[in-house]
Short mmCIF file of C-alpha atoms in Angstrom, two decimals:
data_model
loop_
_atom_site.label_atom_id
_atom_site.label_comp_id
_atom_site.label_asym_id
_atom_site.label_seq_id
_atom_site.Cartn_x
_atom_site.Cartn_y
_atom_site.Cartn_z
CA MET A 1 132.33 22.76 95.96
CA ALA A 2 132.41 21.97 99.68
CA VAL A 3 135.70 21.04 101.22
CA PRO A 4 135.59 17.42 102.41
CA PRO A 5 136.13 16.85 106.12
CA SER A 6 139.66 16.20 107.25
CA THR A 7 140.68 13.07 109.12
CA TYR A 8 140.95 14.65 112.57
CA PRO A 9 138.49 17.52 113.17
CA ARG A 10 136.54 15.63 115.82
CA ARG A 11 139.69 15.70 117.96
CA LEU A 12 140.62 19.23 116.91
CA LEU A 13 137.67 20.89 118.65
CA PRO A 14 138.28 19.54 122.20
CA LEU A 15 142.03 19.98 121.70
CA PHE A 16 141.60 23.63 120.76
CA LEU A 17 139.18 24.33 123.61
CA GLY A 18 141.26 22.40 126.14
CA LEU A 19 144.43 24.31 125.30
CA PHE A 20 142.55 27.60 125.38
CA GLN A 21 141.05 26.93 128.82
CA ALA A 22 144.42 25.76 130.18
CA ALA A 23 146.08 28.92 128.88
CA LEU A 24 143.31 31.00 130.46
CA LEU A 25 143.85 29.31 133.82
CA LEU A 26 147.54 30.18 133.64
CA PHE A 27 146.77 33.75 132.61
CA PHE A 28 144.34 34.24 135.50
CA ALA A 29 146.78 32.72 137.96
CA LEU A 30 149.52 35.15 136.91
CA PHE A 31 147.69 38.40 136.11
CA VAL A 32 144.08 38.53 137.34
CA THR A 33 142.97 39.47 140.83
CA TYR A 34 140.14 41.24 142.67
CA ASP A 35 140.29 44.62 144.35
CA GLU A 36 141.25 44.67 148.00
CA PRO A 37 138.21 44.65 150.32
CA SER A 38 137.13 48.15 151.23
CA VAL A 39 137.72 49.18 154.84
CA GLN A 40 135.82 52.45 154.61
CA ALA A 41 132.06 52.18 155.02
CA GLU A 42 131.49 54.74 152.27
CA ASP A 43 133.57 52.73 149.78
CA THR A 44 131.76 49.54 150.73
CA ASN A 45 128.39 51.17 150.17
CA LEU A 46 129.55 52.56 146.82
CA VAL A 47 130.63 49.11 145.60
CA ALA A 48 127.38 47.57 146.85
CA ASN A 49 125.31 50.18 145.04
CA GLN A 50 127.23 49.59 141.82
CA VAL A 51 126.67 45.84 142.05
CA TYR A 52 122.98 46.16 142.88
CA SER A 53 122.40 48.63 140.06
CA THR A 54 124.35 46.71 137.40
CA PHE A 55 123.81 43.02 138.16
CA PRO A 56 120.05 42.94 137.36
CA PHE A 57 120.81 44.43 133.93
CA PHE A 58 123.66 41.95 133.51
CA GLN A 59 121.36 39.02 134.27
CA ASP A 60 118.79 40.31 131.79
CA ILE A 61 121.48 40.39 129.11
CA GLN A 62 122.52 36.84 130.02
CA VAL A 63 118.95 35.65 129.46
CA MET A 64 118.85 37.51 126.15
CA LEU A 65 122.01 35.93 124.80
CA VAL A 66 121.81 32.40 126.20
CA VAL A 67 118.06 31.76 125.94
CA GLY A 68 116.54 34.41 123.66
CA LEU A 69 119.15 34.50 120.92
CA GLY A 70 119.72 30.75 121.16
CA LEU A 71 116.03 30.01 120.60
CA LEU A 72 115.80 32.62 117.83
CA LEU A 73 118.35 30.57 115.86
CA THR A 74 116.36 27.32 116.14
CA PHE A 75 114.19 28.07 113.09
CA LEU A 76 116.19 25.40 111.22
CA PRO A 77 114.23 22.24 112.10
CA ARG A 78 117.13 19.77 112.23
CA TYR A 79 119.77 22.16 113.57
CA GLY A 80 118.25 23.16 116.93
CA PHE A 81 120.76 21.36 119.16
CA SER A 82 123.65 22.83 117.19
CA ALA A 83 122.21 26.36 117.16
CA LEU A 84 121.64 26.44 120.91
CA THR A 85 124.88 24.70 121.88
CA HIS A 86 127.18 26.57 119.49
CA ASN A 87 125.62 29.88 120.54
CA PHE A 88 126.28 29.00 124.20
CA LEU A 89 129.82 27.83 123.44
CA LEU A 90 130.68 30.92 121.41
CA LEU A 91 129.35 33.24 124.11
CA ASN A 92 131.61 31.72 126.76
CA PHE A 93 134.64 31.41 124.50
CA SER A 94 134.33 34.95 123.11
CA MET A 95 133.69 36.51 126.52
CA GLN A 96 136.80 34.92 128.01
CA TRP A 97 138.91 35.81 124.98
CA ALA A 98 137.70 39.42 125.13
CA LEU A 99 138.41 39.54 128.85
CA VAL A 100 142.01 38.52 128.23
CA LEU A 101 142.57 40.98 125.38
CA GLN A 102 140.89 43.90 127.13
CA GLY A 103 142.83 43.20 130.28
CA LEU A 104 146.18 43.17 128.49
CA LEU A 105 145.44 46.24 126.36
CA GLN A 106 143.51 48.49 128.73
CA HIS A 107 143.47 47.32 132.34
CA LEU A 108 146.97 45.99 133.10
CA HIS A 109 148.38 48.06 135.99
CA HIS A 110 151.56 47.04 137.80
CA GLY A 111 151.35 43.59 136.27
CA GLN A 112 147.83 42.91 137.56
CA ILE A 113 144.31 43.10 136.12
CA HIS A 114 141.64 43.93 138.71
CA LEU A 115 138.49 42.11 137.69
CA ASP A 116 135.06 43.60 138.30
CA LEU A 117 131.52 43.27 136.98
CA HIS A 118 131.88 46.19 134.57
CA LYS A 119 134.86 44.57 132.80
CA LEU A 120 132.92 41.33 132.52
CA LEU A 121 129.96 43.22 131.05
CA ILE A 122 132.13 44.95 128.45
CA SER A 123 133.62 41.57 127.48
CA GLU A 124 130.14 40.16 127.04
CA PHE A 125 129.27 43.05 124.73
CA ALA A 126 132.28 42.08 122.62
CA ALA A 127 130.99 38.50 122.51
CA VAL A 128 127.66 39.73 121.15
CA THR A 129 129.36 40.73 117.89
CA VAL A 130 130.38 37.12 117.28
CA LEU A 131 126.91 35.77 118.04
CA ILE A 132 125.36 38.17 115.53
CA SER A 133 127.95 37.61 112.79
CA VAL A 134 127.53 33.83 112.95
CA GLY A 135 123.94 34.28 111.76
CA ALA A 136 125.13 34.90 108.20
CA ILE A 137 126.68 31.43 107.89
CA LEU A 138 124.60 29.43 110.37
CA GLY A 139 124.32 25.73 109.57
CA ARG A 140 126.95 25.60 106.83
CA VAL A 141 130.13 25.69 108.93
CA SER A 142 131.81 23.51 111.53
CA PRO A 143 132.41 24.37 115.22
CA CYS A 144 136.13 24.72 114.48
CA GLN A 145 135.36 27.36 111.87
CA LEU A 146 133.13 29.20 114.34
CA LEU A 147 135.86 29.27 116.99
CA LEU A 148 138.44 30.58 114.53
CA MET A 149 135.97 33.24 113.43
CA ALA A 150 135.49 34.31 117.06
CA THR A 151 139.25 34.33 117.63
CA CYS A 152 139.70 36.75 114.75
CA GLU A 153 136.63 38.92 115.29
CA ILE A 154 137.11 39.84 118.95
CA PRO A 155 140.44 41.73 118.56
CA ILE A 156 139.15 43.42 115.40
CA TYR A 157 136.04 44.54 117.25
CA LEU A 158 138.09 45.91 120.16
CA ALA A 159 140.23 47.90 117.74
CA SER A 160 137.17 49.17 115.87
CA GLU A 161 135.40 50.16 119.07
CA TRP A 162 138.50 52.02 120.28
CA VAL A 163 138.74 54.00 117.04
CA ILE A 164 135.03 54.79 116.87
CA VAL A 165 134.41 55.68 120.52
CA THR A 166 137.76 56.84 121.89
CA CYS A 167 139.33 58.48 118.86
CA LEU A 168 136.27 59.80 117.04
CA GLY A 169 134.09 60.37 120.11
CA VAL A 170 131.01 58.76 118.54
CA LEU A 171 127.95 58.73 120.80
CA ASP A 172 126.58 55.19 120.82
CA VAL A 173 125.51 54.07 124.27
CA GLY A 174 123.43 51.13 122.99
CA GLY A 175 125.97 49.74 120.52
CA THR A 176 123.98 50.42 117.33
CA ILE A 177 127.10 51.36 115.37
CA THR A 178 129.88 49.67 117.32
CA ILE A 179 128.08 46.32 117.79
CA HIS A 180 125.18 45.85 115.36
CA VAL A 181 126.59 47.50 112.23
CA PHE A 182 130.07 46.10 112.85
CA SER A 183 128.94 42.51 113.43
CA CYS A 184 126.52 42.58 110.48
CA TYR A 185 129.07 43.53 107.86
CA PHE A 186 131.78 41.38 109.41
CA GLY A 187 129.47 38.38 109.10
CA LEU A 188 128.53 39.24 105.53
CA GLY A 189 132.20 39.61 104.64
CA VAL A 190 132.95 36.19 106.10
CA SER A 191 130.05 34.69 104.16
CA LYS A 192 131.13 36.23 100.87
CA ALA A 193 134.73 35.07 101.19
CA LEU A 194 133.89 31.63 102.55
CA PHE A 195 131.40 30.72 99.84
CA ARG A 196 132.99 32.97 97.18
CA ALA A 197 130.83 33.40 94.09
CA THR A 198 128.99 30.11 94.48
CA GLN A 199 125.21 30.37 94.46
CA GLN A 200 124.03 28.32 97.44
CA PRO A 201 120.90 26.36 96.46
CA LEU A 202 118.00 25.94 98.87
CA HIS A 203 118.88 23.00 101.10
CA PRO A 204 116.13 20.41 101.77
CA LYS A 205 116.81 20.71 105.53
CA GLU A 206 116.74 24.51 105.46
CA THR A 207 112.97 25.05 105.36
CA PRO A 208 111.51 25.84 108.81
CA THR A 209 108.68 23.78 110.26
CA ALA A 210 105.81 24.89 112.49
CA SER A 211 107.55 23.66 115.65
CA SER A 212 110.93 25.21 114.78
CA ASP A 213 109.30 28.53 113.92
CA LEU A 214 107.41 28.45 117.21
CA MET A 215 110.65 27.98 119.18
CA SER A 216 112.25 30.81 117.23
CA LEU A 217 109.28 33.07 117.96
CA VAL A 218 109.62 32.34 121.68
CA GLY A 219 113.24 33.48 121.38
CA THR A 220 112.05 36.71 119.77
CA LEU A 221 109.65 37.38 122.65
CA ILE A 222 112.40 36.82 125.23
CA LEU A 223 114.72 39.20 123.39
CA TRP A 224 111.93 41.77 123.07
CA VAL A 225 111.21 41.74 126.81
CA PHE A 226 114.83 42.11 127.96
CA TRP A 227 116.18 44.39 125.21
CA PRO A 228 115.84 47.66 127.23
CA SER A 229 118.40 46.32 129.69
CA PHE A 230 120.90 45.80 126.87
CA VAL A 231 120.50 49.41 125.72
CA ALA A 232 120.38 51.10 129.13
CA VAL A 233 122.98 49.17 131.13
CA LEU A 234 125.87 51.52 130.27
CA CYS A 235 123.90 54.72 130.82
CA GLN A 236 124.45 56.91 133.84
CA PRO A 237 121.92 55.86 136.52
CA GLY A 238 119.22 58.48 136.78
CA ASP A 239 117.61 60.56 134.07
CA ALA A 240 119.73 59.22 131.19
CA GLN A 241 119.07 55.57 132.07
CA HIS A 242 115.38 56.27 132.64
CA ARG A 243 115.16 58.00 129.26
CA ALA A 244 116.98 55.15 127.52
CA ILE A 245 114.60 52.55 128.94
CA LEU A 246 111.52 54.53 127.93
CA ASN A 247 112.79 55.27 124.41
CA THR A 248 113.70 51.62 123.86
CA LEU A 249 110.31 50.39 125.02
CA LEU A 250 108.53 52.88 122.75
CA ALA A 251 110.68 52.02 119.74
CA MET A 252 110.24 48.28 120.17
CA SER A 253 106.52 48.56 120.73
CA ALA A 254 106.18 50.55 117.51
CA SER A 255 108.37 48.08 115.60
CA ALA A 256 106.23 45.14 116.76
CA ILE A 257 102.99 46.73 115.52
CA THR A 258 104.54 48.02 112.29
CA THR A 259 105.96 44.57 111.53
CA VAL A 260 102.47 43.06 111.63
CA VAL A 261 101.13 45.80 109.34
CA ALA A 262 103.99 45.63 106.83
CA SER A 263 104.12 41.83 106.70
CA SER A 264 100.38 41.53 106.18
CA LEU A 265 100.37 44.12 103.39
CA LEU A 266 103.30 42.49 101.57
CA GLU A 267 101.75 39.02 101.52
CA ARG A 268 99.12 38.49 98.82
CA ASP A 269 96.78 36.58 101.10
CA GLY A 270 97.25 39.04 103.96
CA LYS A 271 98.75 36.43 106.27
CA LEU A 272 101.74 37.13 108.52
CA SER A 273 105.22 35.85 107.73
CA LEU A 274 106.80 34.32 110.82
CA GLY A 275 110.24 35.31 109.54
CA HIS A 276 109.15 38.93 109.44
CA LEU A 277 107.67 38.73 112.92
CA GLN A 278 110.72 37.02 114.39
CA ASN A 279 113.05 39.77 113.19
CA GLY A 280 111.09 42.94 112.50
CA SER A 281 109.78 43.09 116.08
CA LEU A 282 113.37 43.55 117.29
CA ALA A 283 114.47 46.12 114.71
CA GLY A 284 113.41 49.07 116.87
CA GLY A 285 115.78 47.97 119.62
CA VAL A 286 118.69 47.96 117.17
CA ALA A 287 117.97 51.41 115.76
CA ILE A 288 117.22 53.21 119.03
CA GLY A 289 120.47 52.25 120.78
CA VAL A 290 122.55 55.09 119.38
CA VAL A 291 120.07 57.81 120.42
CA ALA A 292 118.36 56.14 123.40
CA ASP A 293 119.80 58.48 126.05
CA MET A 294 119.61 61.67 123.98
CA ALA A 295 117.10 64.39 124.67
CA MET A 296 114.39 63.84 122.07
CA PRO A 297 110.59 63.75 122.13
CA PRO A 298 108.87 60.37 122.67
CA VAL A 299 107.32 60.56 119.19
CA ALA A 300 110.84 60.32 117.72
CA ALA A 301 111.35 56.92 119.39
CA LEU A 302 108.02 55.69 118.03
CA ALA A 303 108.86 56.93 114.53
CA LEU A 304 112.31 55.34 114.61
CA GLY A 305 110.86 52.01 115.72
CA SER A 306 108.28 52.04 112.93
CA LEU A 307 110.80 52.99 110.23
CA SER A 308 113.29 50.33 111.35
CA ALA A 309 110.60 47.62 111.26
CA MET A 310 109.54 48.64 107.76
CA LEU A 311 113.16 48.56 106.59
CA CYS A 312 113.64 45.10 108.11
CA VAL A 313 110.51 43.62 106.53
CA LEU A 314 111.22 45.20 103.13
CA GLY A 315 114.77 43.92 103.35
CA PHE A 316 113.58 40.34 103.83
CA ARG A 317 111.01 40.69 101.07
CA PHE A 318 113.11 42.37 98.37
CA LEU A 319 116.74 43.09 99.32
CA THR A 320 117.87 39.65 100.49
CA PRO A 321 116.75 37.88 97.26
CA LEU A 322 118.33 40.68 95.23
CA LEU A 323 121.70 40.39 97.02
CA GLY A 324 121.55 36.63 96.59
CA ARG A 325 121.01 36.91 92.85
CA LYS A 326 123.31 39.82 92.03
CA LEU A 327 126.13 39.33 94.54
CA THR A 328 125.65 35.62 95.36
CA LEU A 329 125.66 36.73 99.01
CA LEU A 330 124.48 34.20 101.58
CA ASP A 331 122.77 35.67 104.67
CA GLN A 332 121.23 32.68 106.40
CA CYS A 333 119.52 34.51 109.27
CA GLY A 334 118.99 37.85 107.53
CA ILE A 335 121.37 39.76 109.81
CA HIS A 336 121.57 42.54 107.21
CA ASN A 337 117.85 43.16 107.63
CA LEU A 338 117.78 43.03 111.43
CA HIS A 339 121.16 44.56 112.32
CA GLY A 340 122.56 46.29 109.23
CA LEU A 341 119.65 48.33 107.87
CA PRO A 342 118.21 49.40 111.28
CA GLY A 343 121.77 50.14 112.42
CA ILE A 344 122.34 52.50 109.50
CA LEU A 345 118.95 54.10 110.16
CA GLY A 346 119.86 54.60 113.82
CA ALA A 347 123.19 56.19 112.89
CA ALA A 348 121.39 58.58 110.53
CA ALA A 349 118.94 59.41 113.33
CA SER A 350 121.83 60.24 115.66
CA ILE A 351 123.22 62.70 113.10
CA LEU A 352 119.84 64.35 112.81
CA ALA A 353 119.37 64.39 116.59
CA VAL A 354 122.71 66.15 117.12
CA LEU A 355 121.96 68.81 114.51
CA VAL A 356 118.36 69.40 115.61
CA ALA A 357 119.18 69.55 119.31
CA SER A 358 121.97 72.06 118.66
CA LYS A 359 119.43 74.47 117.15
CA ASP A 360 117.19 74.20 120.19
CA THR A 361 119.84 75.29 122.70
CA SER A 362 121.58 78.60 123.18
CA GLY A 363 124.99 77.03 123.74
CA SER A 364 127.31 75.58 121.13
CA GLN A 365 126.61 72.02 122.32
CA PRO A 366 123.35 70.43 123.49
CA PRO A 367 123.68 69.59 127.16
CA GLN A 368 122.13 66.11 126.88
CA LEU A 369 123.93 64.74 123.84
CA SER A 370 126.77 63.15 125.73
CA PRO A 371 126.77 59.38 126.24
CA ALA A 372 125.42 60.15 129.70
CA GLY A 373 128.57 59.04 131.38
CA GLY A 374 127.94 55.45 130.39
CA ASN A 375 130.25 55.33 127.39
CA ALA A 376 133.25 53.13 127.99
CA SER A 377 135.62 55.86 126.80
CA GLY A 378 134.11 58.65 128.88
CA VAL A 379 133.95 61.01 125.90
CA LEU A 380 133.33 64.56 127.06
CA GLU A 381 130.40 66.42 125.59
CA GLY A 382 131.28 69.44 123.53
CA GLN A 383 134.47 67.86 122.21
CA TRP A 384 133.70 68.57 118.56
CA GLY A 385 130.70 70.92 118.51
CA PRO A 386 127.35 69.93 116.98
CA ARG A 387 128.42 69.88 113.33
CA GLY A 388 131.69 68.17 114.15
CA GLN A 389 129.86 65.63 116.28
CA ALA A 390 127.43 64.92 113.45
CA LEU A 391 130.37 64.37 111.10
CA CYS A 392 131.97 62.03 113.64
CA GLN A 393 128.77 59.99 113.79
CA ALA A 394 128.89 59.57 110.00
CA VAL A 395 132.59 58.71 109.98
CA GLY A 396 132.06 56.20 112.79
CA LEU A 397 129.37 54.48 110.73
CA ALA A 398 131.71 54.28 107.73
CA VAL A 399 134.54 52.88 109.86
CA ALA A 400 132.28 50.26 111.45
CA ALA A 401 130.80 49.09 108.13
CA GLY A 402 133.84 49.37 105.88
CA GLY A 403 136.44 48.12 108.34
CA SER A 404 134.37 45.16 109.45
CA LEU A 405 133.54 44.16 105.87
CA LEU A 406 137.22 44.09 104.92
CA ALA A 407 138.16 42.19 108.07
CA GLY A 408 135.32 39.75 107.45
CA LEU A 409 136.54 39.03 103.92
CA LEU A 410 140.02 38.22 105.24
CA THR A 411 138.61 36.05 108.04
CA GLY A 412 136.33 34.21 105.62
CA ALA A 413 139.33 33.38 103.45
CA ALA A 414 141.07 31.87 106.49
CA LEU A 415 138.00 29.76 107.28
CA ARG A 416 138.44 27.90 103.99
CA LEU A 417 141.35 25.90 105.43
CA PRO A 418 140.58 22.18 104.93
CA CYS A 419 141.66 21.27 108.48
CA LEU A 420 138.68 23.21 109.87
CA ALA A 421 136.30 20.53 108.55
CA ARG A 422 133.62 22.50 106.77
CA PRO A 423 130.70 20.07 106.37
CA PRO A 424 129.79 18.91 102.87
CA GLU A 425 126.63 20.37 101.40
CA ARG A 426 124.47 17.28 101.93
CA LEU A 427 125.25 17.25 105.68
CA CYS A 428 124.62 20.94 106.37
CA PHE A 429 121.85 21.93 108.81
CA ASP A 430 122.01 18.53 110.51
CA ASP A 431 122.52 17.93 114.23
CA SER A 432 123.48 14.30 113.69
CA LEU A 433 126.89 15.35 112.42
CA TYR A 434 127.82 16.79 115.85
CA PHE A 435 125.47 15.21 118.42
CA LYS A 436 124.34 11.80 119.55
CA ILE A 437 120.57 11.89 119.15
CA GLN A 438 118.97 9.00 121.00
CA ASP A 439 115.54 9.17 119.36
CA GLN A 440 117.02 8.73 115.91
CA ALA A 441 119.26 5.90 117.06
CA GLU A 442 116.43 3.99 118.72
CA SER A 443 113.67 4.70 116.19
CA PRO A 444 115.09 5.04 112.72
CA GLY A 445 112.61 6.64 110.35
CA PRO A 446 112.23 6.66 106.60
CA ASP A 447 115.37 8.78 106.27
CA SER A 448 117.46 6.31 108.25
CA SER A 449 119.76 5.61 105.32
CA ALA A 450 120.71 9.24 105.10
CA GLU A 451 121.22 9.38 108.85
CA GLU A 452 123.38 6.27 108.77
CA GLY A 453 125.47 7.84 106.04
CA ALA A 454 125.98 10.93 108.16
CA LEU A 455 126.92 8.87 111.21
CA ALA A 456 129.27 6.75 109.14
CA LEU A 457 130.99 9.88 107.91
CA LYS A 458 131.20 11.11 111.49
CA GLU A 459 132.94 7.90 112.54
CA GLN A 460 135.42 8.28 109.70
CA VAL A 461 136.10 11.82 110.90
#
């Protein structure tokens, strides 16, 4: 049974955010600075080249996360304002929180953190994990719960990424394992613990409408266009980055076509499912990230994109209902189908790519299997040998999935605190609980009694 709202959560959200921003201002005043301006012309040109080569990718990723992902989450017809706003809020909160933690743990030298665009980019990658995980519980939680979830997930992600990339030397330039697999199973763990063994019935406000599905499809198209930047931004400029862009485009093109084929074949009347199209078209981008910069034939990228799309569509059609019945697992946005299954497929492809490439070279290690210099840890190629590297890829997948699932279960248990104001079931998926909506106030419709009840509850809160 849903926990009734507490008597002060409306004040808790601005209080929490206000204290956080004030603490961040103090932290930046004491510890954060910029590098000294370069006096050498060569150094100045080097910095300029780095900015000009990175910032366009960074802006593409900003459009993906703020606009594309935000619109993708608007498939709930009466939760569009909340989906867009909470996504935007979580991105900024998580990025700043990650910037603080990364600075203290990795970049603190002589009491100062020297801020640059690369550190900001890495912090934004950490924020992506939160935005994905939230998809499992979208519409059934309060903003306070979302902020606590982000507070817990960011340090766990940083620890997981350090183990997987730095300690194990996993090759994953596009974040397939470290971001997509991690965030998927963290979100599912939170969902399982938060809702326990309760079967969540279909909510009357949960069914998408034509207009909400159209907005969500626009979000999919924006994500599809800019996804190569997300995969290639950390690659070494040159051949590796060029290869990553091409492989991503091929994989996503194949996933878009395969999604149409699979969805049409699975539906009895041959019509397309918009849910399949909104998610399956992006599955190739998830799967290709781990192998995008590796030396492999173009047909491998096409095959990986097609397989990931089929897995995603089949997951929506068969696996999600099965997990709901057998495990009472709520996955509101189907993140297991878009991020979990293609992520596992991509990890398996990376194991195969390492082993196959090692047989095609005379040396003990394929020369183009390193993270192309773009990996945050700077793992050196040849560290483990081909078989050892393949084993590390498998172990990294297990660490990402198992560790995040356990951490998600613990975080979900913490989100059950009554003071976090989880909305009651009848007020889930409703913007009116968090926003002043002028149209409804001026022109009450046939559901005005329900709206008035929601607003009355809001005033009590």
